[in-house]
PDB file of C-alpha atoms in Angstrom:
ATOM      1  CA  MET A   1     151.903  76.026  95.174  1.00 74.00           C
ATOM      2  CA  SER A   2     152.793  79.357  93.661  1.00 92.00           C
ATOM      3  CA  GLN A   3     150.482  82.330  93.866  1.00 94.00           C
ATOM      4  CA  ASN A   4     150.153  82.505  90.071  1.00 94.00           C
ATOM      5  CA  LEU A   5     148.934  78.909  89.877  1.00 95.00           C
ATOM      6  CA  VAL A   6     146.319  79.535  92.576  1.00 94.00           C
ATOM      7  CA  ILE A   7     145.036  82.586  90.702  1.00 94.00           C
ATOM      8  CA  ILE A   8     144.883  80.696  87.396  1.00 95.00           C
ATOM      9  CA  LEU A   9     143.084  77.703  88.936  1.00 95.00           C
ATOM     10  CA  GLY A  10     140.640  80.012  90.716  1.00 93.00           C
ATOM     11  CA  GLY A  11     139.944  81.863  87.486  1.00 93.00           C
ATOM     12  CA  CYS A  12     139.353  78.591  85.617  1.00 95.00           C
ATOM     13  CA  PHE A  13     136.985  77.447  88.372  1.00 94.00           C
ATOM     14  CA  PHE A  14     134.884  80.608  88.124  1.00 93.00           C
ATOM     15  CA  LEU A  15     134.997  80.493  84.317  1.00 93.00           C
ATOM     16  CA  LEU A  16     133.607  76.938  84.294  1.00 95.00           C
ATOM     17  CA  LEU A  17     130.815  77.912  86.692  1.00 93.00           C
ATOM     18  CA  THR A  18     129.961  80.912  84.511  1.00 94.00           C
ATOM     19  CA  TRP A  19     129.842  78.728  81.376  1.00 94.00           C
ATOM     20  CA  ALA A  20     127.605  76.217  83.164  1.00 93.00           C
ATOM     21  CA  ALA A  21     125.175  78.992  84.148  1.00 93.00           C
ATOM     22  CA  ILE A  22     125.130  80.454  80.619  1.00 93.00           C
ATOM     23  CA  LEU A  23     124.495  77.028  79.058  1.00 94.00           C
ATOM     24  CA  ASP A  24     121.708  76.382  81.558  1.00 93.00           C
ATOM     25  CA  VAL A  25     120.073  79.706  80.671  1.00 93.00           C
ATOM     26  CA  ALA A  26     120.353  78.847  76.971  1.00 92.00           C
ATOM     27  CA  ARG A  27     118.581  75.505  77.291  1.00 93.00           C
ATOM     28  CA  LYS A  28     115.743  76.616  79.580  1.00 92.00           C
ATOM     29  CA  ASP A  29     112.446  78.311  78.800  1.00 90.00           C
ATOM     30  CA  PHE A  30     111.660  81.247  81.081  1.00 89.00           C
ATOM     31  CA  GLY A  31     108.238  81.987  79.637  1.00 88.00           C
ATOM     32  CA  GLU A  32     109.153  85.264  77.970  1.00 90.00           C
ATOM     33  CA  PHE A  33     112.268  86.136  76.001  1.00 91.00           C
ATOM     34  CA  HIS A  34     113.184  89.187  78.094  1.00 92.00           C
ATOM     35  CA  PHE A  35     113.489  86.977  81.208  1.00 92.00           C
ATOM     36  CA  LYS A  36     115.914  84.720  79.348  1.00 92.00           C
ATOM     37  CA  VAL A  37     117.964  87.753  78.269  1.00 93.00           C
ATOM     38  CA  MET A  38     117.956  89.121  81.829  1.00 94.00           C
ATOM     39  CA  TRP A  39     119.220  85.838  83.319  1.00 92.00           C
ATOM     40  CA  GLY A  40     121.791  85.571  80.539  1.00 92.00           C
ATOM     41  CA  PHE A  41     123.184  89.010  81.383  1.00 94.00           C
ATOM     42  CA  ILE A  42     123.231  88.145  85.083  1.00 94.00           C
ATOM     43  CA  ALA A  43     125.122  84.913  84.365  1.00 92.00           C
ATOM     44  CA  PHE A  44     127.764  86.962  82.480  1.00 91.00           C
ATOM     45  CA  ILE A  45     128.660  89.018  85.589  1.00 90.00           C
ATOM     46  CA  PRO A  46     132.223  87.991  86.475  1.00 84.00           C
ATOM     47  CA  PHE A  47     132.742  85.854  89.602  1.00 86.00           C
ATOM     48  CA  ILE A  48     129.253  86.264  91.133  1.00 92.00           C
ATOM     49  CA  GLY A  49     126.824  86.051  88.210  1.00 92.00           C
ATOM     50  CA  TRP A  50     126.667  82.261  88.319  1.00 90.00           C
ATOM     51  CA  LEU A  51     125.928  82.401  92.060  1.00 92.00           C
ATOM     52  CA  ILE A  52     123.128  84.953  91.636  1.00 92.00           C
ATOM     53  CA  TYR A  53     121.648  82.796  88.869  1.00 92.00           C
ATOM     54  CA  LEU A  54     121.972  79.643  90.988  1.00 91.00           C
ATOM     55  CA  ILE A  55     120.220  81.215  93.987  1.00 92.00           C
ATOM     56  CA  PHE A  56     117.468  83.193  92.259  1.00 92.00           C
ATOM     57  CA  GLY A  57     117.051  82.011  88.656  1.00 89.00           C
ATOM     58  CA  PHE A  58     117.906  78.314  88.452  1.00 86.00           C
ATOM     59  CA  LYS A  59     114.436  77.047  89.411  1.00 86.00           C
ATOM     60  CA  LYS A  60     112.526  79.707  87.462  1.00 86.00           C
ATOM     61  CA  GLY A  61     113.181  78.263  84.026  1.00 82.00           C
ATOM     62  CA  GLN A  62     111.990  74.908  82.777  1.00 86.00           C
ATOM     63  CA  VAL A  63     113.684  72.567  80.348  1.00 84.00           C
ATOM     64  CA  PRO A  64     111.334  71.982  77.408  1.00 81.00           C
ATOM     65  CA  SER A  65     110.259  68.342  77.338  1.00 78.00           C
ATOM     66  CA  LYS A  66     111.339  66.225  74.404  1.00 73.00           C
ATOM     67  CA  ALA A  67     107.897  64.629  74.212  1.00 63.00           C
ATOM     68  CA  ASP A  68     106.257  67.935  73.302  1.00 55.00           C
ATOM     69  CA  PRO A  69     104.064  67.216  70.248  1.00 57.00           C
ATOM     70  CA  ALA A  70     104.507  70.759  68.958  1.00 58.00           C
ATOM     71  CA  THR A  71     108.231  70.171  68.434  1.00 58.00           C
ATOM     72  CA  GLU A  72     107.994  66.671  66.955  1.00 61.00           C
ATOM     73  CA  PRO A  73     107.812  66.349  63.168  1.00 64.00           C
ATOM     74  CA  SER A  74     104.567  65.005  61.794  1.00 66.00           C
ATOM     75  CA  PRO A  75     104.652  61.504  60.305  1.00 68.00           C
ATOM     76  CA  PRO A  76     105.008  61.256  56.527  1.00 71.00           C
ATOM     77  CA  VAL A  77     101.785  61.024  54.540  1.00 74.00           C
ATOM     78  CA  ASP A  78     101.436  58.059  52.209  1.00 74.00           C
ATOM     79  CA  GLY A  79     100.614  59.030  48.635  1.00 64.00           C
ATOM     80  CA  ARG A  80      98.393  55.986  48.079  1.00 62.00           C
TER      81      ARG A  80
END
């Protein structure tokens, strides 16, 4: 395998891990917005940001539940 191919595959690997970390930050609720921004910036750090997020930030955020009544639309009211 040529050296260029190894570098390209390694770069794609780290790019995919970075995207996964950024998407995970986007879908989670960290309590306050500035924590979400902080973890988003950390995830953007090339090559090691995803690892820092995985070790320290992954379990801090929570995925909002789909059964949350505050996010569900209210049922239509009959006009009868």
